[in-house]
Coordinates of C-alpha atoms and ligand atoms in Angstrom, one line a residue:
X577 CA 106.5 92.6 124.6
X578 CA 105.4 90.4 121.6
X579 CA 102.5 92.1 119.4
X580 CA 100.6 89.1 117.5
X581 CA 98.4 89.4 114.9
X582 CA 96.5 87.1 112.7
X583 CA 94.3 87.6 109.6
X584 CA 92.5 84.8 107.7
X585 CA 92.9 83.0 103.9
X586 CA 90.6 83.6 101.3
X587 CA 88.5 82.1 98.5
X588 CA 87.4 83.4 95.2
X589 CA 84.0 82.1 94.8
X590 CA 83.1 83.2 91.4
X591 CA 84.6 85.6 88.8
X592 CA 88.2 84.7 88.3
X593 CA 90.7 85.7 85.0
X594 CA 87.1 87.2 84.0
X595 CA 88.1 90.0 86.4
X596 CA 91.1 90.5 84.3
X597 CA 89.0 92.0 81.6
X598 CA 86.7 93.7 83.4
X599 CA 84.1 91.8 85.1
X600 CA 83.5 91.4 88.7
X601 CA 84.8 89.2 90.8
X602 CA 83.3 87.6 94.3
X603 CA 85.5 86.5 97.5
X604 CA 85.5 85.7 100.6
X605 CA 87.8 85.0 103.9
X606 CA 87.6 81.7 105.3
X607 CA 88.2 80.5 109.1
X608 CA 91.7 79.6 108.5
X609 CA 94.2 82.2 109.4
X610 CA 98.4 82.7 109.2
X611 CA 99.1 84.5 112.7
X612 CA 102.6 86.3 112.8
X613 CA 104.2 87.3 116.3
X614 CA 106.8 89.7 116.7
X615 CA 109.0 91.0 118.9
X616 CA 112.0 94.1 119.2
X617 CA 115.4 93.1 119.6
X618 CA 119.2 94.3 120.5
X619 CA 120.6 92.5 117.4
X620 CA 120.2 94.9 114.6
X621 CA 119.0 92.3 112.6
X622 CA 115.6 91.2 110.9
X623 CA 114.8 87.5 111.9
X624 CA 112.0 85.5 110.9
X625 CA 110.7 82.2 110.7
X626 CA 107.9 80.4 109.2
X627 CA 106.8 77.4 107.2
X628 CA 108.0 79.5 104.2
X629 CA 111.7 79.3 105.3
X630 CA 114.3 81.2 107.6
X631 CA 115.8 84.6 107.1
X632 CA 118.0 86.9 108.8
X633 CA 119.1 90.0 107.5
X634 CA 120.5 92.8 109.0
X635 CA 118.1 95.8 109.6
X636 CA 120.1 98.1 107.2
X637 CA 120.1 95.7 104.5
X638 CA 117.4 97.3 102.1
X639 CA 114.0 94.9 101.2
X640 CA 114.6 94.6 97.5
X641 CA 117.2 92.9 98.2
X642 CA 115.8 90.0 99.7
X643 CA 115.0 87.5 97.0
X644 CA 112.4 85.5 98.8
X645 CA 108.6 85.2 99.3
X646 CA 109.6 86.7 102.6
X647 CA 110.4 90.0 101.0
X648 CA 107.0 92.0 101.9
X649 CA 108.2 91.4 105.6
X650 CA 111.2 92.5 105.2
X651 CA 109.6 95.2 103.7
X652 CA 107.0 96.0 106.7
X653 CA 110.2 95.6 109.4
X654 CA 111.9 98.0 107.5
X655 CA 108.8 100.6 106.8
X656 CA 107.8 100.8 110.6
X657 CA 111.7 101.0 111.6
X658 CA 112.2 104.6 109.3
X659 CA 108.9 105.6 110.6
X660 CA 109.8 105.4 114.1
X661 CA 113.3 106.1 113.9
X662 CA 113.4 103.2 115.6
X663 CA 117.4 101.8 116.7
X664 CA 115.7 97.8 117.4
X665 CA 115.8 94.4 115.7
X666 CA 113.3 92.2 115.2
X667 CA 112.2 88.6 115.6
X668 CA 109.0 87.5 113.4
X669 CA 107.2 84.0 113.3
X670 CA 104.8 83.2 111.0
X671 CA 102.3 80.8 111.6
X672 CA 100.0 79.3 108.9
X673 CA 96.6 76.9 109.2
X674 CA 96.7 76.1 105.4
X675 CA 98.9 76.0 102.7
X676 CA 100.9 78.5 100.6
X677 CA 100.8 78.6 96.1
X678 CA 97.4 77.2 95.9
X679 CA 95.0 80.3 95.4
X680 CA 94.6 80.6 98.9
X681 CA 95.6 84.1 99.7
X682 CA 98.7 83.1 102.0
X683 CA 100.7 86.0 100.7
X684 CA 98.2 88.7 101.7
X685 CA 96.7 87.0 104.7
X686 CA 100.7 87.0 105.6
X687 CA 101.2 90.7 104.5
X688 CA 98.5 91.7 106.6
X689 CA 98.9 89.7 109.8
X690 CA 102.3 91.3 109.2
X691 CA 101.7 94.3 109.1
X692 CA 99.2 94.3 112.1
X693 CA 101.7 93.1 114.2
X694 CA 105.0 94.8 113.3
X695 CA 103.4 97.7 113.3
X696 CA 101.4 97.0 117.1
X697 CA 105.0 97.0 118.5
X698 CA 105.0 100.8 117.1
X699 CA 101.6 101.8 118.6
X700 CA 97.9 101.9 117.6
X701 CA 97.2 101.6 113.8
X702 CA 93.6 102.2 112.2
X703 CA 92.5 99.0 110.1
X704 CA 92.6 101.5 106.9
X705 CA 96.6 102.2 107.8
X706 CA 97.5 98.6 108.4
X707 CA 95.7 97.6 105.0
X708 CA 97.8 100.5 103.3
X709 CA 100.9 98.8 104.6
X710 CA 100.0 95.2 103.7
X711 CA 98.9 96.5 100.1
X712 CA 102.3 98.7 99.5
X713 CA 104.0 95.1 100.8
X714 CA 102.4 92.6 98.5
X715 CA 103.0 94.9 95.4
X716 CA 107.0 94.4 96.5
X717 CA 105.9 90.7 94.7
X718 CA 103.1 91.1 93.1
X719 CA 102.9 94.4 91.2
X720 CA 99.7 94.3 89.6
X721 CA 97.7 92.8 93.3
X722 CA 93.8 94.5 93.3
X723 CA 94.3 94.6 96.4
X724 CA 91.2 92.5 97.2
X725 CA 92.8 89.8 99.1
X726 CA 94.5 92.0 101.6
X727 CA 90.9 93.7 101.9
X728 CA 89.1 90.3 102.7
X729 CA 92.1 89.7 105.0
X730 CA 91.5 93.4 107.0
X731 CA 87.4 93.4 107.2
X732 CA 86.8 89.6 106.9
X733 CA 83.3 88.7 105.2
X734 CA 82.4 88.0 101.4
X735 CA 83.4 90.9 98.5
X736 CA 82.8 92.2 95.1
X737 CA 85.4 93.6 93.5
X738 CA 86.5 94.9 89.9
X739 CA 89.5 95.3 88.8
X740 CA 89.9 99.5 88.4
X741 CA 89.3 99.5 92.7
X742 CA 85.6 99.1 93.5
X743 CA 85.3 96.6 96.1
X744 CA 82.7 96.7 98.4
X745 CA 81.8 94.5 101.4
X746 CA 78.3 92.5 101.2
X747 CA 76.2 93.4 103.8
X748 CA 74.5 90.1 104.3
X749 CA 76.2 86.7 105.1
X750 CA 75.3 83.9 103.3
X751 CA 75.2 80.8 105.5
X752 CA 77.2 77.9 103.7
X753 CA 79.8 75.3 104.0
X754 CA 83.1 74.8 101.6
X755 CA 85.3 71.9 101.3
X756 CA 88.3 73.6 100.2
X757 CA 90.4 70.3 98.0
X758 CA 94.2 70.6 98.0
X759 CA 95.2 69.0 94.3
X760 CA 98.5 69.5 95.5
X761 CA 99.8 70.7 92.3
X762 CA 101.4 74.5 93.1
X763 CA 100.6 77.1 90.2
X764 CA 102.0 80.4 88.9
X765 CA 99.0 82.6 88.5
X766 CA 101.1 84.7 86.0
X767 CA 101.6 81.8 83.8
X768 CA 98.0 80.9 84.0
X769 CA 97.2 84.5 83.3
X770 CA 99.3 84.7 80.2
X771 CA 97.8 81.5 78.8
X772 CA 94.1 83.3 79.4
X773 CA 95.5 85.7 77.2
X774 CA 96.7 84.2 74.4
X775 CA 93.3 82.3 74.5
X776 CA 91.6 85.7 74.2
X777 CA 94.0 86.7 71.5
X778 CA 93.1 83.8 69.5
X779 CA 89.3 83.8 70.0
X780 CA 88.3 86.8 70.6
X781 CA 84.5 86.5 69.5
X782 CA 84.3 83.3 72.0
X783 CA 85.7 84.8 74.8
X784 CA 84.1 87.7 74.9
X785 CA 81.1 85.9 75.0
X786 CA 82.0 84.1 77.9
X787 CA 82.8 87.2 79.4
X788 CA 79.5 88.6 78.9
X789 CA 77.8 85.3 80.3
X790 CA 80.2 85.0 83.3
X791 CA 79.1 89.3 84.1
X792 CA 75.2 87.5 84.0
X793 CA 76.2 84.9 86.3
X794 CA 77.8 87.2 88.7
X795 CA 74.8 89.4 88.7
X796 CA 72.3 85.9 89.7
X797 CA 75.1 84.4 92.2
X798 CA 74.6 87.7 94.2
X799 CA 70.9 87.3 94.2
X800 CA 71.2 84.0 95.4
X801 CA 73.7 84.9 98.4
X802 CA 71.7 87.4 99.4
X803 CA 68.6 85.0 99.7
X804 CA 71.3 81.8 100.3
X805 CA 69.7 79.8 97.8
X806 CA 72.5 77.2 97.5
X807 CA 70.6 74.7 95.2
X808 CA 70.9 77.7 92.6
X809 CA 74.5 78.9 93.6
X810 CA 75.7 75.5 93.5
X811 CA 74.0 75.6 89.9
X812 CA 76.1 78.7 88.8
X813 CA 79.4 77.3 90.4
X814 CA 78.9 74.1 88.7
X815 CA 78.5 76.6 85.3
X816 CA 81.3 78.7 86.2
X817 CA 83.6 75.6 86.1
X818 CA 82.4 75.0 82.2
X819 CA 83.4 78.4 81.4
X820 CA 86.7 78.1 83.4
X821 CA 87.6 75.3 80.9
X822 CA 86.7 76.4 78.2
X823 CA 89.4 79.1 78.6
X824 CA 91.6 76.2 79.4
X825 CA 92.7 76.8 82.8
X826 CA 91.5 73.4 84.5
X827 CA 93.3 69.8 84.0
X828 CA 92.4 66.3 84.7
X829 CA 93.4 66.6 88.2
X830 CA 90.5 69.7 88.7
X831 CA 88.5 67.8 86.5
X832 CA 88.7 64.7 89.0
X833 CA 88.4 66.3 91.8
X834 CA 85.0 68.2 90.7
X835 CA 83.7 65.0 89.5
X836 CA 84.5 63.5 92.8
X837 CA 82.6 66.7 94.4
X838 CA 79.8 67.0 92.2
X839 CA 77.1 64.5 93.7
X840 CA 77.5 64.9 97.2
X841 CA 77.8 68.4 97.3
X842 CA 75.6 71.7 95.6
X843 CA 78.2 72.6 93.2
X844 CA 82.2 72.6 92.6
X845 CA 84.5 74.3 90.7
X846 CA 88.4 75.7 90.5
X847 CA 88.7 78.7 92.9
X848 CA 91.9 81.1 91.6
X849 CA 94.3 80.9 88.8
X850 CA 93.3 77.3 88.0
X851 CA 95.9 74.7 86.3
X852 CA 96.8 73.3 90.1
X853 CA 96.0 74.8 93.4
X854 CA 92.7 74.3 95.3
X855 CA 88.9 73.3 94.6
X856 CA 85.7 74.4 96.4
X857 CA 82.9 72.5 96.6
X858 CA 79.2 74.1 98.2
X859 CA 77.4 72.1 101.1
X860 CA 75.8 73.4 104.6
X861 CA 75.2 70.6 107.1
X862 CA 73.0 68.4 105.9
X863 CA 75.9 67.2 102.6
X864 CA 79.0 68.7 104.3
X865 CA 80.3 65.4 105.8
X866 CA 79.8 63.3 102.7
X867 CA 81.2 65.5 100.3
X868 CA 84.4 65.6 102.6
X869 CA 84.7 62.0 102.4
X870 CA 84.3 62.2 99.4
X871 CA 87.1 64.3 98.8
X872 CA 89.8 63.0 101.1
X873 CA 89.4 59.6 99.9
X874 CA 92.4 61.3 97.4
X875 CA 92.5 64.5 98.4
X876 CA 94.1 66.4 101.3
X877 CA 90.6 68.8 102.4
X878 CA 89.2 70.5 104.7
X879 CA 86.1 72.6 105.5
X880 CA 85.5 75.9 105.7
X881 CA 83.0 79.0 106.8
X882 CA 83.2 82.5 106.0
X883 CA 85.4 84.7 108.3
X884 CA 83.5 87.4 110.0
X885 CA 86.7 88.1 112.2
X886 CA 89.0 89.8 109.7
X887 CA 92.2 91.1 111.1
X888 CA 93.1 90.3 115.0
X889 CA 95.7 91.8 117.1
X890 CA 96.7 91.3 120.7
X891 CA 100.0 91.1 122.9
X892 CA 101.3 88.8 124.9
Ligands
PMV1312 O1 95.1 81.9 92.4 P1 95.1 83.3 92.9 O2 94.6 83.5 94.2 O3 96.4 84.1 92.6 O4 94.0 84.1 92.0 C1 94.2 84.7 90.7 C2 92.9 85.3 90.3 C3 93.0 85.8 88.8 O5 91.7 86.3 88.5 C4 93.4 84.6 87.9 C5 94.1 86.8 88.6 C6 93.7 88.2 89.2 O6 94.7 89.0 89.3 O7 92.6 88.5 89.5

């Protein structure tokens, strides 16, 4: 039997490195999702394959040893094996609709559609235990993770979320369109972190201003969801963006892009660590088209809606 699960990518709307320091931040899963299938075998070994690269390890050999962005599998393979007492390989292929390193939640959308389907070879799981097991997985990379990706990835739908644990799913859904714009640059959010920091360290009167302004603009971008006022969310996006570079975490490629964005669509800015990875820009139908042209005159994009499915699993 193969157990397949998928689970979708995600998109921080508003509130990034501003989370860091207390505020809140807003995401949301998109319809583009990484589905992994998996299957027991006689070989004693763990074998997967994906976009990400090849691996093949035998069973016994313990995950921190695996120095790869494959590690959190290895580390899922390995959990479900002790808890089962199970004797088995295991064969996992990982499929992705969008690309990894550009702020696009690959690792926990992976970690997740992991998990859901390692652990389906094992028998039923709730949603609360497969999220456990995706979390405990991505910290085997990324120590300090809120865990807010891998809760998009589980429930699907838009979030707020701080940064000491309170995330809590919105329970309206705006009705919007994203161009998500691929600057094709790869980033380290760590690095990008750090730099916040030393900006912080430095100006500490002007960012916590910003801080204090970017809290207001959380507080009006969630009134406007709620009554999908995009002309005014577009607004704050567009003003989110001048705070993001005034901590210096855009470049001229971002910058470009935006500008590119900017008439055709409601609003644009960076959406995660910033300094490479991806743009959003807000549109519904009747700018959607245009501001993808816009886009992809340089730019590899595509559109995007809010996920409402969340975690999927099946066999086959
Ligand atoms: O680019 P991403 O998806 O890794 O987003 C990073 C978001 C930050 O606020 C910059 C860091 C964090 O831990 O919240």
């Amino acid at each position: 039997m193969k157990s397949i699960a998928s689970a979708p990518a995600k998109i921080i709307l508003f509130g990034e490195h501003f989370i860091v320091y207390g505020g809140k931040a807003i995401l949301c899963s998109i319809n583009k999702r990484i589905t992994v299938e998996s299957e027991l075998t006689k070989t004693g070994q763990i074998e997967i394959e994906s976009s990400l690269g090849k691996l093949k390890i035998s069973k016994s050999d313990t995950y921190k040893n695996t120095d790869s962005v494959l590690r959190p599998i290895v580390y899922i393979a390995q959990r479900m094996f002790e808890k089962f007492h199970s004797e088995s390989g295991i064969k996992i292929t990982i499929k992705a609709e969008f690309p990894s390193g550009v702020g696009l939640g690959s690792s926990s959308a992976c970690c997740v559609a992991a998990a859901g389907s390692i652990s389906g070879l094992f028998g039923n799981h709730t949603k609360e235990e497969i999220l456990k097991i995706a979390i405990d997985a991505e910290r085997t990379i990324f120590e300090n993770t809120s865990g807010a990706d891998c809760t998009a990835c589980v429930y699907g739908g838009i979030l707020e979320y701080s940064k000491d644990g309170h995330i809590r799913k919105l329970e309206f859904l705006p009705k919007f369109d994203l161009v998500v714009a691929n600057s094709g640059i790869t980033h380290s959010t760590s690095k990008v972190v750090s730099m916040v920091k030393q900006f912080k360290d430095e100006r500490q009167e002007t960012f916590s201003s910003l801080c204090t302004q970017e809290a207001d603009l959380i507080e009006d971008a969630l009134a406007c969801l709620q009554r999908n006022d995009l002309t005014k969310l577009g607004k704050l996006m567009t003003q989110n963006q001048e705070f993001l570079e005034k901590i210096g975490v855009s470049n001229d490629t971002l910058r470009s892009m935006i500008s590119l964005a900017k008439d055709a669509s409601y609003g644009a800015k960076l959406t995660g660590a910033g300094d490479g990875g991806c743009i959003i820009a807000l549109a519904d139908k009747t700018n959607l088209e245009k501001t993808q042209s816009a886009l992809a005159k340089k730019y590899e994009c595509f559109s995007a809606k809010i996920d409402t499915r969340g975690l999927e699993q099946g066999s086959a």
